[in-house]
Every structure is written in structure tokens, then in C-alpha cells.
Amino acid sequence: MACPVRRHRRPLGIGSFGPLEARGGAGKYGRIAATSKPGWSNTGVADRLGGRLGVPVGFATDVEGAALAEGRWGAARGLDDFAYVTVGTGVGVGLIVAGARAGGFGHPELGYIRVVRKAGDEWPGACPFHGGCLEGLVTGPAIAARTGVPADRLPADHPVWETVAFALGQLAHVLVLATAPRRILIGGGVIAERRYLFERVREELRASLAGYRHAAELDDLNRYVVPPGLGTMAGPLGALALAADAAAAHERSR
Amino acid sequence: MACPVRRHRRPLGIGSFGPLEARGGAGKYGRIAATSKPGWSNTGVADRLGGRLGVPVGFATDVEGAALAEGRWGAARGLDDFAYVTVGTGVGVGLIVAGARAGGFGHPELGYIRVVRKAGDEWPGACPFHGGCLEGLVTGPAIAARTGVPADRLPADHPVWETVAFALGQLAHVLVLATAPRRILIGGGVIAERRYLFERVREELRASLAGYRHAAELDDLNRYVVPPGLGTMAGPLGALALAADAAAAHERSR
């Protein structure tokens, strides 16, 4: 593909782990927010790298960058409204609304929604903040904590996958009702090698909506809840997308 | 205030009950979607009124119109990202993202999110689709069904208000994590006369977030979860806002 970044401006795109201060305001833009990662809390990343290089900087979460890349070159190409979800050691959600990353005072953090539980499921969950929020139920570490076995060693018929699909169906339900994305992409280590989970998530979404919401998009969930298209290239291409956007914004502001 | 609608174009703004087909596509734009209201399903409203008048038409839900009005003249003035919630016979949510109404294939329907319940609360809920979704718990009819008493006759110390505040705290939690609105306005008949509910909703939001998310906006919830500013004028001013937007879009497209 043609390089999307205009060479003469050589902008920098950074798709970082979160949480970030990436929505402007009071000198905090471009920083890592409070995090349990040693040494990273409140570290200025965008200024430090971009300032030294003297170039425009695009700074967002890695999942937001990947979402932009999926919208340009991947499984959400041509869509202005979609969601990109990763399920791995955490849950990340990139929410694209009207073609841009959504988020007022910060980026989406939908991994921490509290979800209703499958009937009879009372495991307390692994999230240190919320117990059984989405992250406390569906991430690799949560699954390992629950079963005592690393997620990648669990067979497809292990009952934990029913609870994972149920919780991801709840996330999809929330997304459908919040910004009505035209497609929901789900990737990440927990789900990437388990294509059978997609059908279960679609079934849980269908059951949860319970016939309430009508839209052409929801008539065929096989095309609505889908894997991403860029695989391991979503991250690097995400940084390129952020760089391209930073260059374009810089051009507009001149 | 100066009339926001340019006189020479005389556009039409319609803030309608939902659900609507108001996001374009396949000749359905401007219609009422499937509804239990007799005679209204699939009725074309925007074309019928706008076509006869030969003017630009802005068509959205009443709550989306009211949200736009609150953003221009009310309690969300100057904010590009906020949410406007009404709690009455139903729950309506207008979600403004980057200054515009959010929604890919349709408008937000966050009244139908499934919410976790206050410990020990097992009332099945009143929603015909989902039982104990938000609408099934917090609307006037739901409260009356639950208590056997019309909501407006219930005293402030009735325990049902704890469940209402808890559920609205869950909605606020979802909003904070989804699009990070810079303010959440809550109005509508159920809450308008009960200012004491605001403090309870703020407490439930604080407890539910459990210290996870940090933002200046969340440091003072008294200024974050607030009543709307326009009172009964939000509806009419919402239609004016929609008309003004339709005129502006028409100008841009010429």
C-alpha cells in the first residue's frame, strides 16, 4: 500500500498502553495516567518524544490506533462508526464515532463496565477495582485465576468459555445501545485463536437484545461481530494512522 | 436570545418520540421505527412534513434535540462531549460526542442496558423485552408496578429510590467508561421534583467506579451529575436546534 504518512512532515504516531492523558487540558496531554506499571505514572511521552524530534505527534491508546487502522485498511474499512475490542491481558475498546476517536475527558475504558452475570455464576471476579466487571471475567489472567489453568490450555468445551461469551455479549449489548456501531471487531490473544467463540458471543448478543433493537446491521450478526482484519499489523498500522492524522491536523492548523 | 434559526431558510426541526430511523439509509430516513404506539410504526414523518413545506428538515429524537439545546443554551453550554438523560415514562439518552449527536445505525438507546442490581434486589423488572434493564427499573411505570403506588406519591425515604439511584449510577458508570462525557445531565418527570436523588446517584457512581477512573471532571461529582438547565423549554429549544443544524447542513451542501 502507499505510505499514508506524508514524508515531508515526518510526523510521529504513538499507540501506547493506557490509561493516558490524551484529550488535552492543563499540561497533562501526552502523559501516561496513574498506572500500576512501575515508573510510568504521569510520564510525559508525547512531549518527550515529539518535542525532541520537533514533529507533529499523534498520541492515543494502542487500541484506538488499531481501531483507526482497521477503519482504513482492515475489517471496518469504509465505516464511520464502529468498535474495536481487544481481549488479552486486559480489555481495550476503541470507539470510532463519526470517523473519529470518541472520548470527552478521556479514552473509552469499557473494559471496566459492570456486567450482569450468567445465571448461577457467582465467581467474584479478578478485577482489583470492581471484582466481576468485564475485565475481571474475560481476560487471560482472569480466566487463569478462575480455572487454575492458563487460558491457552483450556479446551473449547470448558464451561468458562460460556461465561466469557456471555460477558462479551453484554459488552456488545452496551455498544449497540450506546453509539450503535455499524460493526464490532473483537481481537486479542484470548479470542484470536478461538473462532468458535464468535458464534457464542453473537448468540449471547442476540439473546440479550431480545428482539428490541432493529437495524439492518443486526439482521446478520455473522457480519456484525467479526474478527479484525489486520492481525498483528493492527498495532504498527495504528501508529501510522495516528501519525497521518497528526500530520493532517498540523496542516489544517497552519 | 437571538433566534438561532436563519429566517430566510425557514427550516423545520422535529424532535420526535422514538425509536426513529434518523440515520439515513435505504429510503427509511425520517420514519418512526417499529413501535407499540398504534398507527405510528414505519410512518414517514420528516418527508411528509418537510416535503410539503419544501424546506430543510432536522429530524431526531426529542431527547437528542433537547441535548443539543442544553449544549447551546443550557447546563452543558460550551461542552463538546456530554450526555443528557431523561427519566420519565421511559429513559431517553442523548449522547453528544465531539459536538454532534452520536449514533451509527441509529440513536442511542441506553435505557435498555442491563444493569447489575443492588445486592438482594431480585424484583424481575417491568421491561417487556428485558425485565430488569434500566427502563424496567427506574421509569415512572416501573416504579408504580413495583410499589403499587404512583411514583409521585412515594415519599423520599421509600426504599425504591435506593434501587432507582443505584440503577442510574450504573448508567452513569457506563457513560463515563464509554464516551467520557464532560458532564451528565439528568432530567425528566421521575427525577425533576426529587433533587435529593442527585446526591444518591452521585454516591452510587462514585462507589461503582471504585476509584478506577481519574479525571478532573470526576473530582467534583456535584458539578458532574446535574439537572438540565432549560426545564420545560428543552423540548421546544431542541426542535429549534435541530432546525438550525438542518439549515446549516443545507447551506454547506449547496
Short mmCIF file of C-alpha atoms in Angstrom, two decimals:
data_model
loop_
_atom_site.label_atom_id
_atom_site.label_comp_id
_atom_site.label_asym_id
_atom_site.label_seq_id
_atom_site.Cartn_x
_atom_site.Cartn_y
_atom_site.Cartn_z
CA MET A 1 0.00 0.00 0.00
CA ALA A 2 1.11 3.57 -0.46
CA CYS A 3 2.55 5.04 2.67
CA PRO A 4 -0.27 7.05 4.30
CA VAL A 5 2.14 9.44 6.00
CA ARG A 6 3.34 12.44 4.08
CA ARG A 7 7.07 12.16 4.02
CA HIS A 8 7.96 15.80 4.16
CA ARG A 9 6.38 16.28 7.57
CA ARG A 10 7.69 13.06 9.13
CA PRO A 11 5.09 13.05 11.93
CA LEU A 12 5.21 10.66 14.86
CA GLY A 13 2.38 8.32 15.83
CA ILE A 14 2.33 6.69 19.26
CA GLY A 15 -0.13 3.97 20.19
CA SER A 16 0.56 3.46 23.87
CA PHE A 17 -0.66 1.27 26.68
CA GLY A 18 -3.17 3.17 28.82
CA PRO A 19 -4.60 4.80 30.69
CA LEU A 20 -3.48 8.01 29.03
CA GLU A 21 -3.97 11.71 29.28
CA ALA A 22 -4.63 12.17 25.60
CA ARG A 23 -7.51 14.60 25.46
CA GLY A 24 -5.76 17.88 26.12
CA GLY A 25 -6.08 20.02 29.18
CA ALA A 26 -3.78 21.64 31.72
CA GLY A 27 -0.40 20.49 30.54
CA LYS A 28 -1.23 16.86 31.01
CA TYR A 29 -1.66 15.96 27.36
CA GLY A 30 0.53 13.16 26.22
CA ARG A 31 1.14 11.58 29.59
CA ILE A 32 0.61 8.11 30.94
CA ALA A 33 -2.03 8.42 33.66
CA ALA A 34 -1.89 6.72 37.05
CA THR A 35 -0.93 3.10 36.45
CA SER A 36 0.33 0.13 38.38
CA LYS A 37 3.23 -0.19 35.92
CA PRO A 38 6.35 0.84 37.90
CA GLY A 39 7.79 4.20 36.89
CA TRP A 40 5.23 5.05 34.25
CA SER A 41 2.61 7.04 36.17
CA ASN A 42 2.47 10.63 34.95
CA THR A 43 5.30 10.13 32.49
CA GLY A 44 5.16 12.54 29.58
CA VAL A 45 5.55 10.52 26.41
CA ALA A 46 4.23 12.67 23.57
CA ASP A 47 6.15 15.81 24.55
CA ARG A 48 9.32 13.94 25.33
CA LEU A 49 9.47 12.13 22.00
CA GLY A 50 7.75 14.70 19.81
CA GLY A 51 9.46 17.67 21.41
CA ARG A 52 12.90 16.29 20.72
CA LEU A 53 12.07 15.45 17.16
CA GLY A 54 10.22 18.70 16.53
CA VAL A 55 7.44 16.98 14.62
CA PRO A 56 3.66 16.68 14.98
CA VAL A 57 2.69 13.85 17.33
CA GLY A 58 -0.40 11.67 17.32
CA PHE A 59 -0.89 10.10 20.72
CA ALA A 60 -3.60 7.64 21.67
CA THR A 61 -4.03 4.21 23.14
CA ASP A 62 -2.73 1.27 21.16
CA VAL A 63 -6.27 0.00 20.76
CA GLU A 64 -7.52 3.35 19.46
CA GLY A 65 -4.69 3.40 16.94
CA ALA A 66 -5.51 -0.14 15.88
CA ALA A 67 -9.16 0.83 15.55
CA LEU A 68 -8.25 3.66 13.19
CA ALA A 69 -6.12 1.25 11.17
CA GLU A 70 -8.96 -1.29 10.95
CA GLY A 71 -11.22 1.51 9.71
CA ARG A 72 -8.81 2.45 6.94
CA TRP A 73 -7.29 -0.81 5.85
CA GLY A 74 -8.97 -3.62 7.78
CA ALA A 75 -12.29 -5.16 8.70
CA ALA A 76 -14.07 -1.85 9.29
CA ARG A 77 -12.97 -0.19 6.08
CA GLY A 78 -15.41 2.46 4.93
CA LEU A 79 -17.30 2.64 8.21
CA ASP A 80 -17.54 5.86 10.18
CA ASP A 81 -18.99 4.23 13.30
CA PHE A 82 -17.59 1.02 14.69
CA ALA A 83 -15.98 -0.51 17.74
CA TYR A 84 -12.71 -2.41 18.03
CA VAL A 85 -12.30 -4.60 21.09
CA THR A 86 -9.22 -6.50 22.25
CA VAL A 87 -9.36 -9.21 24.86
CA GLY A 88 -5.97 -10.23 26.15
CA THR A 89 -4.26 -9.42 29.43
CA GLY A 90 -6.83 -6.63 29.64
CA VAL A 91 -9.83 -5.45 27.65
CA GLY A 92 -9.34 -2.49 25.34
CA VAL A 93 -12.04 -0.74 23.35
CA GLY A 94 -11.53 1.74 20.56
CA LEU A 95 -14.74 3.54 19.78
CA ILE A 96 -14.96 5.34 16.46
CA VAL A 97 -17.87 7.78 16.21
CA ALA A 98 -18.43 9.78 13.03
CA GLY A 99 -14.98 8.83 11.84
CA ALA A 100 -13.04 9.93 14.89
CA ARG A 101 -11.94 8.51 18.22
CA ALA A 102 -14.70 9.09 20.75
CA GLY A 103 -13.97 10.36 24.22
CA GLY A 104 -14.58 13.60 26.09
CA PHE A 105 -12.25 13.80 29.07
CA GLY A 106 -10.50 10.56 28.15
CA HIS A 107 -10.45 7.47 26.00
CA PRO A 108 -13.03 4.71 26.39
CA GLU A 109 -12.48 2.28 29.24
CA LEU A 110 -15.32 -0.10 28.56
CA GLY A 111 -13.32 -2.99 29.96
CA TYR A 112 -14.49 -1.83 33.35
CA ILE A 113 -18.24 -1.91 32.85
CA ARG A 114 -20.10 -3.96 35.39
CA VAL A 115 -21.93 -6.73 33.60
CA VAL A 116 -24.83 -8.88 34.66
CA ARG A 117 -23.80 -12.46 35.19
CA LYS A 118 -24.90 -15.68 33.67
CA ALA A 119 -27.49 -17.26 35.96
CA GLY A 120 -25.78 -19.15 38.75
CA ASP A 121 -22.36 -17.63 38.10
CA GLU A 122 -21.20 -16.13 41.36
CA TRP A 123 -17.43 -16.20 40.98
CA PRO A 124 -16.31 -12.87 42.45
CA GLY A 125 -14.09 -11.86 39.53
CA ALA A 126 -10.45 -10.86 39.32
CA CYS A 127 -10.53 -7.07 38.88
CA PRO A 128 -8.80 -5.37 41.81
CA PHE A 129 -11.18 -2.41 41.48
CA HIS A 130 -14.53 -3.97 40.63
CA GLY A 131 -14.28 -7.74 41.08
CA GLY A 132 -16.60 -9.08 38.41
CA CYS A 133 -16.51 -6.27 35.88
CA LEU A 134 -15.78 -7.28 32.29
CA GLU A 135 -12.02 -7.23 32.84
CA GLY A 136 -12.46 -9.27 35.96
CA LEU A 137 -14.10 -12.05 33.96
CA VAL A 138 -12.78 -12.33 30.42
CA THR A 139 -9.07 -11.53 30.32
CA GLY A 140 -6.40 -14.21 30.17
CA PRO A 141 -5.33 -13.63 33.78
CA ALA A 142 -8.96 -13.68 34.95
CA ILE A 143 -9.62 -16.96 33.19
CA ALA A 144 -6.44 -18.45 34.65
CA ALA A 145 -7.36 -17.22 38.13
CA ARG A 146 -10.78 -18.77 37.79
CA THR A 147 -9.84 -22.14 36.37
CA GLY A 148 -6.35 -22.61 37.74
CA VAL A 149 -5.21 -23.33 34.21
CA PRO A 150 -3.68 -20.91 31.67
CA ALA A 151 -6.36 -19.82 29.23
CA ASP A 152 -4.48 -21.17 26.24
CA ARG A 153 -4.57 -24.68 27.66
CA LEU A 154 -8.32 -24.82 28.19
CA PRO A 155 -10.36 -26.92 25.75
CA ALA A 156 -13.20 -25.43 23.70
CA ASP A 157 -15.80 -27.24 25.78
CA HIS A 158 -14.60 -25.88 29.11
CA PRO A 159 -17.54 -24.13 30.81
CA VAL A 160 -15.53 -20.97 31.43
CA TRP A 161 -15.94 -20.04 27.77
CA GLU A 162 -19.69 -19.79 28.27
CA THR A 163 -19.15 -17.14 30.92
CA VAL A 164 -16.63 -15.33 28.70
CA ALA A 165 -19.03 -15.31 25.75
CA PHE A 166 -21.87 -14.15 27.97
CA ALA A 167 -19.84 -11.22 29.32
CA LEU A 168 -18.62 -10.21 25.85
CA GLY A 169 -22.24 -10.38 24.68
CA GLN A 170 -23.03 -7.87 27.41
CA LEU A 171 -20.29 -5.56 26.15
CA ALA A 172 -21.69 -5.83 22.63
CA HIS A 173 -25.18 -5.09 24.01
CA VAL A 174 -23.89 -1.92 25.64
CA LEU A 175 -22.09 -0.86 22.47
CA VAL A 176 -25.19 -1.41 20.32
CA LEU A 177 -27.26 0.77 22.63
CA ALA A 178 -24.62 3.45 23.19
CA THR A 179 -23.21 4.52 19.85
CA ALA A 180 -24.86 1.97 17.53
CA PRO A 181 -21.64 0.91 15.81
CA ARG A 182 -22.08 -0.49 12.32
CA ARG A 183 -19.68 -3.33 13.15
CA ILE A 184 -17.95 -4.70 16.22
CA LEU A 185 -14.46 -6.15 15.79
CA ILE A 186 -13.11 -8.39 18.53
CA GLY A 187 -9.50 -9.43 18.63
CA GLY A 188 -6.74 -10.06 21.14
CA GLY A 189 -4.97 -13.11 22.45
CA VAL A 190 -7.90 -14.64 24.30
CA ILE A 191 -10.20 -14.74 21.29
CA ALA A 192 -7.84 -14.75 18.29
CA GLU A 193 -7.24 -18.49 18.31
CA ARG A 194 -10.82 -19.35 19.26
CA ARG A 195 -13.03 -18.53 16.32
CA TYR A 196 -15.77 -20.69 17.86
CA LEU A 197 -16.24 -18.01 20.50
CA PHE A 198 -17.62 -15.61 17.91
CA GLU A 199 -20.74 -17.64 17.34
CA ARG A 200 -21.32 -17.81 21.09
CA VAL A 201 -20.84 -14.07 21.53
CA ARG A 202 -23.30 -13.43 18.69
CA GLU A 203 -25.82 -15.76 20.31
CA GLU A 204 -25.45 -14.00 23.65
CA LEU A 205 -25.86 -10.60 22.00
CA ARG A 206 -28.97 -11.76 20.18
CA ALA A 207 -30.45 -13.21 23.37
CA SER A 208 -29.59 -10.13 25.38
CA LEU A 209 -31.12 -7.64 22.94
CA ALA A 210 -34.18 -9.89 22.99
CA GLY A 211 -35.66 -8.51 19.80
CA TYR A 212 -35.68 -4.95 20.99
CA ARG A 213 -33.45 -3.14 18.57
CA HIS A 214 -33.94 -3.31 14.80
CA ALA A 215 -31.33 -2.39 12.22
CA ALA A 216 -30.10 -3.93 9.02
CA GLU A 217 -26.73 -4.36 10.71
CA LEU A 218 -28.24 -6.59 13.38
CA ASP A 219 -30.04 -8.87 10.92
CA ASP A 220 -26.86 -10.78 10.18
CA LEU A 221 -24.68 -10.96 13.26
CA ASN A 222 -22.15 -13.08 11.38
CA ARG A 223 -21.18 -9.89 9.62
CA TYR A 224 -21.67 -7.68 12.66
CA VAL A 225 -19.46 -9.25 15.32
CA VAL A 226 -16.30 -10.20 13.48
CA PRO A 227 -12.54 -10.68 13.89
CA PRO A 228 -10.26 -7.78 12.93
CA GLY A 229 -8.65 -7.86 9.52
CA LEU A 230 -5.10 -6.71 10.15
CA GLY A 231 -3.90 -9.30 12.63
CA THR A 232 -0.56 -8.45 14.20
CA MET A 233 -0.19 -5.49 11.86
CA ALA A 234 -3.03 -3.58 13.56
CA GLY A 235 -0.64 -2.11 16.12
CA PRO A 236 2.04 -0.77 13.75
CA LEU A 237 -0.55 0.39 11.24
CA GLY A 238 -2.38 2.07 14.12
CA ALA A 239 0.69 4.16 14.88
CA LEU A 240 0.89 5.06 11.19
CA ALA A 241 -2.76 6.12 11.22
CA LEU A 242 -2.15 8.29 14.26
CA ALA A 243 0.88 9.84 12.59
CA ALA A 244 -1.10 10.54 9.43
CA ASP A 245 -3.87 12.18 11.46
CA ALA A 246 -1.36 14.29 13.35
CA ALA A 247 0.17 15.48 10.09
CA ALA A 248 -3.26 16.31 8.68
CA ALA A 249 -4.23 18.21 11.83
CA HIS A 250 -0.95 20.09 11.69
CA GLU A 251 -1.61 21.05 8.06
CA ARG A 252 -5.09 22.30 8.93
CA SER A 253 -3.81 24.39 11.81
CA ARG A 254 -1.13 26.18 9.81
CA MET B 1 -31.91 35.31 22.94
CA ALA B 2 -31.44 35.87 19.24
CA CYS B 3 -33.35 33.38 17.18
CA PRO B 4 -30.85 30.70 16.17
CA VAL B 5 -32.71 29.85 13.01
CA ARG B 6 -31.94 31.85 9.91
CA ARG B 7 -35.26 33.29 8.83
CA HIS B 8 -34.76 33.21 5.13
CA ARG B 9 -34.44 29.45 5.01
CA ARG B 10 -37.29 28.68 7.43
CA PRO B 11 -36.07 25.15 8.17
CA LEU B 12 -38.09 22.63 10.15
CA GLY B 13 -36.85 20.87 13.28
CA ILE B 14 -38.62 17.78 14.60
CA GLY B 15 -37.82 16.24 17.96
CA SER B 16 -39.90 13.09 17.94
CA PHE B 17 -40.63 10.20 20.25
CA GLY B 18 -38.58 7.19 19.24
CA PRO B 19 -37.44 4.80 18.09
CA LEU B 20 -36.64 6.52 14.83
CA GLU B 21 -34.98 5.84 11.53
CA ALA B 22 -32.95 9.01 11.58
CA ARG B 23 -29.53 7.94 10.39
CA GLY B 24 -30.11 7.73 6.66
CA GLY B 25 -30.16 4.62 4.53
CA ALA B 26 -32.45 2.95 2.02
CA GLY B 27 -35.38 5.35 1.97
CA LYS B 28 -36.12 4.84 5.63
CA TYR B 29 -34.75 8.16 6.86
CA GLY B 30 -37.26 10.23 8.75
CA ARG B 31 -39.54 7.40 9.80
CA ILE B 32 -40.83 6.20 13.12
CA ALA B 33 -39.40 2.70 13.61
CA ALA B 34 -41.36 -0.29 14.92
CA THR B 35 -43.26 0.87 17.98
CA SER B 36 -46.11 -0.25 20.18
CA LYS B 37 -47.84 3.10 19.59
CA PRO B 38 -50.86 2.29 17.37
CA GLY B 39 -50.54 3.51 13.80
CA TRP B 40 -47.09 5.00 14.11
CA SER B 41 -44.82 2.12 13.05
CA ASN B 42 -42.96 2.94 9.85
CA THR B 43 -44.71 6.29 9.47
CA GLY B 44 -42.68 8.77 7.46
CA VAL B 45 -42.58 12.00 9.41
CA ALA B 46 -39.66 14.02 8.06
CA ASP B 47 -40.54 13.55 4.40
CA ARG B 48 -44.24 14.12 4.94
CA LEU B 49 -43.80 17.40 6.77
CA GLY B 50 -40.61 18.64 5.15
CA GLY B 51 -41.60 17.55 1.67
CA ARG B 52 -44.83 19.51 1.78
CA LEU B 53 -43.12 22.59 3.09
CA GLY B 54 -40.13 22.28 0.78
CA VAL B 55 -37.66 23.18 3.48
CA PRO B 56 -34.64 21.53 5.10
CA VAL B 57 -35.67 19.20 7.92
CA GLY B 58 -33.79 18.27 11.06
CA PHE B 59 -35.16 15.03 12.47
CA ALA B 60 -34.03 13.35 15.69
CA THR B 61 -35.40 12.08 18.94
CA ASP B 62 -36.87 14.60 21.34
CA VAL B 63 -34.12 13.79 23.81
CA GLU B 64 -31.39 14.31 21.23
CA GLY B 65 -32.90 17.68 20.33
CA ALA B 66 -33.08 18.62 24.00
CA ALA B 67 -29.46 17.55 24.41
CA LEU B 68 -28.38 19.88 21.61
CA ALA B 69 -30.35 22.69 23.22
CA GLU B 70 -28.74 22.06 26.61
CA GLY B 71 -25.35 22.20 24.90
CA ARG B 72 -26.08 25.58 23.34
CA TRP B 73 -28.16 27.37 25.91
CA GLY B 74 -28.43 25.17 29.00
CA ALA B 75 -26.44 23.24 31.57
CA ALA B 76 -23.93 21.81 29.07
CA ARG B 77 -23.13 25.08 27.36
CA GLY B 78 -19.68 25.09 25.83
CA LEU B 79 -19.15 21.35 26.14
CA ASP B 80 -18.49 19.18 23.11
CA ASP B 81 -18.95 15.89 24.93
CA PHE B 82 -21.80 15.32 27.32
CA ALA B 83 -24.84 13.17 27.95
CA TYR B 84 -28.44 14.21 28.55
CA VAL B 85 -30.68 11.67 30.23
CA THR B 86 -34.42 11.83 30.82
CA VAL B 87 -36.23 9.55 33.22
CA GLY B 88 -39.98 9.63 32.87
CA THR B 89 -42.33 7.11 31.29
CA GLY B 90 -39.18 5.79 29.60
CA VAL B 91 -35.48 6.51 29.71
CA GLY B 92 -34.01 8.61 26.93
CA VAL B 93 -30.34 9.38 26.39
CA GLY B 94 -28.90 11.99 24.09
CA LEU B 95 -25.19 11.43 23.61
CA ILE B 96 -23.16 14.31 22.23
CA VAL B 97 -19.70 13.33 21.02
CA ALA B 98 -17.36 15.94 19.57
CA GLY B 99 -20.25 18.36 19.32
CA ALA B 100 -22.62 16.12 17.38
CA ARG B 101 -25.27 13.52 18.09
CA ALA B 102 -23.59 10.13 18.38
CA GLY B 103 -25.03 7.08 16.70
CA GLY B 104 -24.02 4.90 13.77
CA PHE B 105 -27.02 2.95 12.55
CA GLY B 106 -29.35 4.67 14.99
CA HIS B 107 -29.73 6.90 18.01
CA PRO B 108 -28.61 5.80 21.48
CA GLU B 109 -30.99 3.52 23.36
CA LEU B 110 -29.15 3.31 26.63
CA GLY B 111 -32.40 2.92 28.52
CA TYR B 112 -32.21 -0.74 27.65
CA ILE B 113 -28.82 -1.59 29.09
CA ARG B 114 -28.87 -4.47 31.51
CA VAL B 115 -27.63 -3.26 34.87
CA VAL B 116 -26.28 -5.14 37.83
CA ARG B 117 -28.64 -4.99 40.77
CA LYS B 118 -28.31 -3.74 44.25
CA ALA B 119 -27.47 -6.70 46.49
CA GLY B 120 -30.62 -8.54 47.47
CA ASP B 121 -32.79 -6.82 44.86
CA GLU B 122 -34.41 -9.56 42.83
CA TRP B 123 -37.57 -7.84 41.57
CA PRO B 124 -37.85 -9.05 37.97
CA GLY B 125 -38.36 -5.60 36.45
CA ALA B 126 -41.06 -4.18 34.20
CA CYS B 127 -39.49 -4.08 30.74
CA PRO B 128 -41.42 -6.31 28.33
CA PHE B 129 -38.20 -7.07 26.47
CA HIS B 130 -35.57 -7.37 29.16
CA GLY B 131 -37.27 -7.42 32.56
CA GLY B 132 -34.81 -5.67 34.82
CA CYS B 133 -32.97 -3.49 32.34
CA LEU B 134 -32.66 0.19 33.24
CA GLU B 135 -36.09 1.03 31.81
CA GLY B 136 -37.57 -1.90 33.67
CA LEU B 137 -36.42 -0.42 36.97
CA VAL B 138 -36.39 3.38 37.00
CA THR B 139 -39.27 4.73 34.93
CA GLY B 140 -42.48 6.02 36.47
CA PRO B 141 -44.49 2.99 35.30
CA ALA B 142 -41.79 0.60 36.58
CA ILE B 143 -41.77 2.26 39.99
CA ALA B 144 -45.57 2.14 40.14
CA ALA B 145 -45.59 -1.53 39.11
CA ARG B 146 -43.07 -2.32 41.78
CA THR B 147 -44.57 -0.41 44.67
CA GLY B 148 -48.25 -0.40 43.75
CA VAL B 149 -48.22 3.36 44.26
CA PRO B 150 -47.77 6.07 41.62
CA ALA B 151 -44.19 7.33 41.73
CA ASP B 152 -45.23 10.89 42.50
CA ARG B 153 -46.90 9.79 45.73
CA LEU B 154 -43.91 7.96 47.14
CA PRO B 155 -42.02 9.64 50.00
CA ALA B 156 -38.31 10.42 49.77
CA ASP B 157 -37.47 7.70 52.26
CA HIS B 158 -39.21 4.92 50.34
CA PRO B 159 -36.66 2.16 49.66
CA VAL B 160 -37.49 2.07 45.96
CA TRP B 161 -35.49 5.27 45.49
CA GLU B 162 -32.34 3.45 46.56
CA THR B 163 -32.82 0.98 43.72
CA VAL B 164 -33.54 3.81 41.28
CA ALA B 165 -30.41 5.71 42.32
CA PHE B 166 -28.34 2.53 42.13
CA ALA B 167 -29.51 1.79 38.57
CA LEU B 168 -28.95 5.38 37.43
CA GLY B 169 -25.49 5.20 38.96
CA GLN B 170 -24.89 2.18 36.73
CA LEU B 171 -25.96 4.17 33.67
CA ALA B 172 -23.59 6.96 34.65
CA HIS B 173 -20.82 4.38 35.13
CA VAL B 174 -21.36 3.08 31.60
CA LEU B 175 -21.39 6.61 30.17
CA VAL B 176 -18.15 7.54 31.95
CA LEU B 177 -16.42 4.49 30.51
CA ALA B 178 -17.93 4.72 27.03
CA THR B 179 -17.57 8.27 25.76
CA ALA B 180 -16.23 10.02 28.87
CA PRO B 181 -18.77 12.86 28.81
CA ARG B 182 -17.61 16.03 30.50
CA ARG B 183 -21.00 16.32 32.22
CA ILE B 184 -24.09 14.18 32.67
CA LEU B 185 -27.45 15.94 32.80
CA ILE B 186 -30.41 14.03 34.21
CA GLY B 187 -33.95 15.31 33.89
CA GLY B 188 -37.45 14.01 33.31
CA GLY B 189 -40.53 13.63 35.44
CA VAL B 190 -39.22 10.98 37.79
CA ILE B 191 -36.21 12.98 38.91
CA ALA B 192 -37.16 16.60 38.25
CA GLU B 193 -39.01 17.05 41.52
CA ARG B 194 -36.59 14.96 43.54
CA ARG B 195 -33.32 16.85 43.77
CA TYR B 196 -32.33 14.61 46.68
CA LEU B 197 -31.89 11.77 44.17
CA PHE B 198 -28.91 13.52 42.59
CA GLU B 199 -26.75 13.09 45.67
CA ARG B 200 -27.66 9.41 45.78
CA VAL B 201 -26.88 8.88 42.09
CA ARG B 202 -23.51 10.61 42.58
CA GLU B 203 -22.74 8.36 45.53
CA GLU B 204 -23.64 5.26 43.54
CA LEU B 205 -21.47 6.41 40.64
CA ARG B 206 -18.54 7.07 42.96
CA ALA B 207 -18.95 3.69 44.62
CA SER B 208 -19.32 1.90 41.30
CA LEU B 209 -16.22 3.44 39.71
CA ALA B 210 -14.41 2.44 42.91
CA GLY B 211 -11.51 4.80 42.36
CA TYR B 212 -10.62 3.43 38.96
CA ARG B 213 -11.02 6.36 36.65
CA HIS B 214 -9.31 9.68 37.21
CA ALA B 215 -10.31 12.95 35.59
CA ALA B 216 -10.76 16.50 36.79
CA GLU B 217 -14.43 16.17 35.88
CA LEU B 218 -14.89 13.30 38.32
CA ASP B 219 -13.27 15.10 41.25
CA ASP B 220 -16.44 17.07 41.94
CA LEU B 221 -19.48 14.99 41.11
CA ASN B 222 -21.75 17.80 42.31
CA ARG B 223 -20.80 19.56 39.11
CA TYR B 224 -20.68 16.39 37.02
CA VAL B 225 -24.11 14.81 37.51
CA VAL B 226 -26.51 17.73 37.38
CA PRO B 227 -30.07 18.71 36.44
CA PRO B 228 -30.65 20.21 32.99
CA GLY B 229 -30.85 23.97 32.71
CA LEU B 230 -33.72 24.57 30.33
CA GLY B 231 -36.59 22.90 32.15
CA THR B 232 -39.71 22.55 30.04
CA MET B 233 -38.13 24.65 27.30
CA ALA B 234 -35.60 21.91 26.45
CA GLY B 235 -38.06 20.27 24.05
CA PRO B 236 -39.04 23.34 22.00
CA LEU B 237 -35.49 24.66 22.01
CA GLY B 238 -34.34 21.21 20.92
CA ALA B 239 -36.51 21.45 17.82
CA LEU B 240 -35.03 24.88 17.16
CA ALA B 241 -31.52 23.47 17.49
CA LEU B 242 -32.37 20.71 15.03
CA ALA B 243 -33.82 23.24 12.61
CA ALA B 244 -30.72 25.42 12.89
CA ASP B 245 -28.49 22.41 12.22
CA ALA B 246 -30.58 21.41 9.22
CA ALA B 247 -30.29 24.90 7.79
CA ALA B 248 -26.54 24.92 8.33
CA ALA B 249 -26.14 21.50 6.70
CA HIS B 250 -28.26 22.67 3.80
CA GLU B 251 -26.05 25.72 3.36
CA ARG B 252 -22.91 23.59 3.41
CA SER B 253 -24.31 21.22 0.80
CA ARG B 254 -25.25 23.91 -1.69
#
